[in-house]
XYZ file of C-alpha atoms in Angstrom:
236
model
C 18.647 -19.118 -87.235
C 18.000 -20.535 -83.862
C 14.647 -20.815 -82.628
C 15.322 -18.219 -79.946
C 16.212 -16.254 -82.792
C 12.696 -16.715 -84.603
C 10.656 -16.230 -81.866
C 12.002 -12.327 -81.445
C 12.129 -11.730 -85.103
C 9.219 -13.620 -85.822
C 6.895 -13.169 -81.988
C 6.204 -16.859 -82.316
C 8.393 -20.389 -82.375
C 7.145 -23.947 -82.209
C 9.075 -27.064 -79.863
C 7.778 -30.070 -80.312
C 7.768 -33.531 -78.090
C 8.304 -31.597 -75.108
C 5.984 -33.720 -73.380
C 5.666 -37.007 -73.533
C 2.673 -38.861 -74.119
C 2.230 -39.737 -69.999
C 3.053 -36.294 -69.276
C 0.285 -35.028 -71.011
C -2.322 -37.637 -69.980
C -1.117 -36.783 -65.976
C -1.903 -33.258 -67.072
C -5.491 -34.699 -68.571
C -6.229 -36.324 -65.198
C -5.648 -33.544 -62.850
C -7.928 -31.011 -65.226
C -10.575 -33.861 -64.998
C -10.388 -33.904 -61.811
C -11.077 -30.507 -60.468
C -13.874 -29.088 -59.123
C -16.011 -27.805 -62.109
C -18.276 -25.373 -59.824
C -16.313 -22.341 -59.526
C -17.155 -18.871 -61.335
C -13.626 -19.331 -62.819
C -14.984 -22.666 -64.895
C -16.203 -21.270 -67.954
C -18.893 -24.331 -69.760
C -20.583 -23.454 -72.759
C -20.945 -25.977 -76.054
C -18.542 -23.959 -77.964
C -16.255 -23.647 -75.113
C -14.886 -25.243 -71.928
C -12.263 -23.010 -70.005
C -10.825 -22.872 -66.629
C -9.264 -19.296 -65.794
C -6.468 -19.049 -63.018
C -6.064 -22.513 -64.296
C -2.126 -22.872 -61.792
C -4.355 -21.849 -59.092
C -7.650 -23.928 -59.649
C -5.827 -26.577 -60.473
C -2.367 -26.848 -58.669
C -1.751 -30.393 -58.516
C -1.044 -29.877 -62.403
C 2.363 -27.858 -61.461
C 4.462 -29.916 -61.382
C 3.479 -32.158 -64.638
C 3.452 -28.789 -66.862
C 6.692 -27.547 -65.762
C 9.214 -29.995 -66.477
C 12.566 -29.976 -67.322
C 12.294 -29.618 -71.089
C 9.641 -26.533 -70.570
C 11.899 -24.892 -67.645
C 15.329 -25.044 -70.176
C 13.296 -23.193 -73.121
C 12.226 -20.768 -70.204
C 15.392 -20.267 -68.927
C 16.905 -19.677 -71.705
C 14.329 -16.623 -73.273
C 13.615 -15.569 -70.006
C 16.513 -15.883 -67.736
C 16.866 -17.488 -63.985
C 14.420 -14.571 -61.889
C 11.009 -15.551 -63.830
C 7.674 -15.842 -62.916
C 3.828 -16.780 -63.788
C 1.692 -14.058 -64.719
C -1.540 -15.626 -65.954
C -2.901 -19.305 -66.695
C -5.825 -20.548 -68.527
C -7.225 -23.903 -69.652
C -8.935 -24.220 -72.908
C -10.970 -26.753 -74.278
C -12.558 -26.610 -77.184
C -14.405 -29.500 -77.994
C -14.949 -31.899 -81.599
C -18.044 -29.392 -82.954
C -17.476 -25.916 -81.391
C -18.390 -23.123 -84.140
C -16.300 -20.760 -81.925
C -13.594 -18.894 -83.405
C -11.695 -15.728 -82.501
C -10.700 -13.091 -84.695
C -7.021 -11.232 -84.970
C -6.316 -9.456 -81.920
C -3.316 -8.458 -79.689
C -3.439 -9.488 -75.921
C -2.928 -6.155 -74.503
C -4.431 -6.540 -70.841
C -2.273 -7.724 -67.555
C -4.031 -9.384 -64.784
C -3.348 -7.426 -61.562
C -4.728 -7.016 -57.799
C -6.162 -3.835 -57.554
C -7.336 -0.906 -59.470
C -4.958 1.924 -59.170
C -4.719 5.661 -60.702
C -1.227 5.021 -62.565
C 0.220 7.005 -65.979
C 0.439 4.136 -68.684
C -2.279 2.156 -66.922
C -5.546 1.896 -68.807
C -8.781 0.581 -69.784
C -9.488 -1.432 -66.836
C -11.709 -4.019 -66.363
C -12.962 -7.045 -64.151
C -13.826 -10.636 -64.723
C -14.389 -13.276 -62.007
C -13.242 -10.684 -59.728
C -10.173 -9.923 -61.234
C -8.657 -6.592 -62.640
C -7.248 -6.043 -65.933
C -5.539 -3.305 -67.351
C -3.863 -2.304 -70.443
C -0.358 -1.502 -69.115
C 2.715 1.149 -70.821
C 4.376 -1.082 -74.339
C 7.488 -2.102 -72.539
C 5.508 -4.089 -69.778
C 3.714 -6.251 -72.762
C 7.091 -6.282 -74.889
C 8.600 -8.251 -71.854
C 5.679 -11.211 -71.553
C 6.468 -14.413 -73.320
C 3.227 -16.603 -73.534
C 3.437 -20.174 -74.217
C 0.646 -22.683 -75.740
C 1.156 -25.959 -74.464
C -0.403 -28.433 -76.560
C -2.743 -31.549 -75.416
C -3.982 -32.569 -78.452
C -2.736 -32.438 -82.180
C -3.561 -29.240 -83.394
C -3.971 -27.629 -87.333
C -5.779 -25.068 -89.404
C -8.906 -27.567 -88.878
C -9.501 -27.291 -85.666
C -8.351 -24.291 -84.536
C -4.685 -23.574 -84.752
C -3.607 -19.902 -83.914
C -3.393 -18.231 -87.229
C -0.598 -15.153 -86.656
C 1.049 -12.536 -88.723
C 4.954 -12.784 -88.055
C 6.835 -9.882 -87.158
C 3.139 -7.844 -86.097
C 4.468 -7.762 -82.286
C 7.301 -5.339 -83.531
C 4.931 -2.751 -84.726
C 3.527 -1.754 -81.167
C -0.547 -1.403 -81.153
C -1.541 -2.905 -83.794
C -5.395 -2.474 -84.492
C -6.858 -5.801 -86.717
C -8.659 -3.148 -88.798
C -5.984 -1.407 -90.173
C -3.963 -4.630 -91.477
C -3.274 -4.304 -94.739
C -2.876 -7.734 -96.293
C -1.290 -6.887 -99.324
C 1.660 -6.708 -97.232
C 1.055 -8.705 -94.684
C 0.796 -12.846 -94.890
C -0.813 -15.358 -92.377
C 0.304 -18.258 -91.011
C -0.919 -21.198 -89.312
C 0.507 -22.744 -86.229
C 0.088 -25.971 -86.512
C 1.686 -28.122 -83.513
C 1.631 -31.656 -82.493
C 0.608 -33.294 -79.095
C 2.763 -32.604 -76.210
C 4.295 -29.599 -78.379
C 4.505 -25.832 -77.309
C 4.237 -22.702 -79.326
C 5.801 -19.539 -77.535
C 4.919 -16.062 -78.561
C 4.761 -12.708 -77.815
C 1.119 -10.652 -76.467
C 1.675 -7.884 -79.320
C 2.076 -10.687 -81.950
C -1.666 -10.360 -83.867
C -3.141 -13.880 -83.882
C -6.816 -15.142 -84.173
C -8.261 -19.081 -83.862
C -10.426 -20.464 -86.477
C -13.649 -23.024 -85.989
C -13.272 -26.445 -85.686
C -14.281 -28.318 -89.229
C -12.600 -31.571 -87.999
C -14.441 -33.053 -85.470
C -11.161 -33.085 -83.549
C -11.074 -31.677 -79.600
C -8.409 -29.105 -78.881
C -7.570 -28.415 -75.965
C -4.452 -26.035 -74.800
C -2.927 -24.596 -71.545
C -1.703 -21.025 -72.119
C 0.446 -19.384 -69.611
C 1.961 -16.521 -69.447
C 5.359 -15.530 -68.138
C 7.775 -12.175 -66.850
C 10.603 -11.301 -65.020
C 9.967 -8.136 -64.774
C 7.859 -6.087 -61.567
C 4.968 -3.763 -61.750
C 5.097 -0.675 -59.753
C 4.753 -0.895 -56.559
C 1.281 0.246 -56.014
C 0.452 -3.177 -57.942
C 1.419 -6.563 -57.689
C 0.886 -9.561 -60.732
C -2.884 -11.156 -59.676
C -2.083 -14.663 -60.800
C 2.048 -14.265 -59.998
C 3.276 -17.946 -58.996
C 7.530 -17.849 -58.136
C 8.856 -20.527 -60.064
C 12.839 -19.919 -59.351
């Protein structure tokens, strides 16, 4: 099966050495070498994370999307698509923080709007969120770009394939005699693509080992027009 294949049977596919080693240092050094200050810099022990990260942190552009990252793109997502939402996480050698299975079901848009299918909204660094109509979420591919080697010790996403297929899929109703985990485990200057409806959660750290990971997410396809995409960057 090819791995464009697995990742819409499965909601999930791993590429790795799609950066090299440089790549992902050059990467390292523009993170490092933004401005910390801002209400979208998230610093806790547990946790560092930068949200917007494209926009905090544009001179990183053009190191994250090279020509290995835009073919894979291209290829799932066509020639007309864009980014939808960025953020940095870091999460260092001893964090005890760990998430537990979830879908990501929100969108980050401009403005809060009365719209059918629209729902739940919510704000964060001045921000709206919304839970959006299925097909919206159905079409956003979300890729995990790895800076670090990453595994079940120190906190790999843990996801149950084929989970994005079954629409809203609430963590307490999984029934795990027929469902199976599995861990994501992907080397340095790898990527791990999935789908927002695929259930995943992220484990502590019992390594001592840093991860850190840019997720960004990706569409081709527009909102209504009473809304546009908050963090939408044109890439084609």
């Amino acid at each position: 099966m090819k791995q464009t294949d697995s990742f819409l049977s499965n909601g999930f596919v791993i590429f790795d050495e799609i950066y090299t080693m440089d790549e992902v240092e050059n990467v390292l050094r523009q993170i490092n070498l933004a401005n910390s200050d801002k209400d979208t810099f998230r610093k806790s022990e547990d946790l560092f994370a930068i949200r917007q990260f494209l926009k905090e942190v544009p001179s990183a552009i053009d190191a994250v999307f090279n020509d290995n990252l835009k073919a894979i793109l291209s290829q799932i997502l066509g020639d007309k698509y864009f980014v939808v939402k960025s953020i940095y996480f870091d999460k260092p050698q001893t964090s005890n923080w760990y998430v537990s299975y979830h879908q990501d079901l929100t969108i980050s848009v401009d403005k809060k709007v009365s719209l059918n299918g629209f729902d739940l909204w919510t704000t964060k660094q001045n921000q709206f969120a919304v839970q959006p109509p299925l097909n919206i979420l159905q079409n956003v591919v979300t890729v995990r770009i790895h800076l670090d080697d990453t595994d079940e010790n120190n906190g790999a996403l843990r996801v149950i394939p084929k989970s994005h297929l079954k629409g809203v899929y609430r963590p307490e109703t999984i029934d795990w005699t027929f469902e199976k985990e599995v861990s994501c485990n992907v080397s340095k200057g790898g990527i791990m693509l999935m789908k927002p409806l695929l259930l995943h959660s992220s484990g502590r750290t019992t390594n001592n080992r840093q991860r850190r990971v840019i997720h960004i997410e990706f569409s081709n396809q527009e909102l209504p027009t009473e809304l546009n995409w908050a963090e939408r960057i044109n890439l084609c």
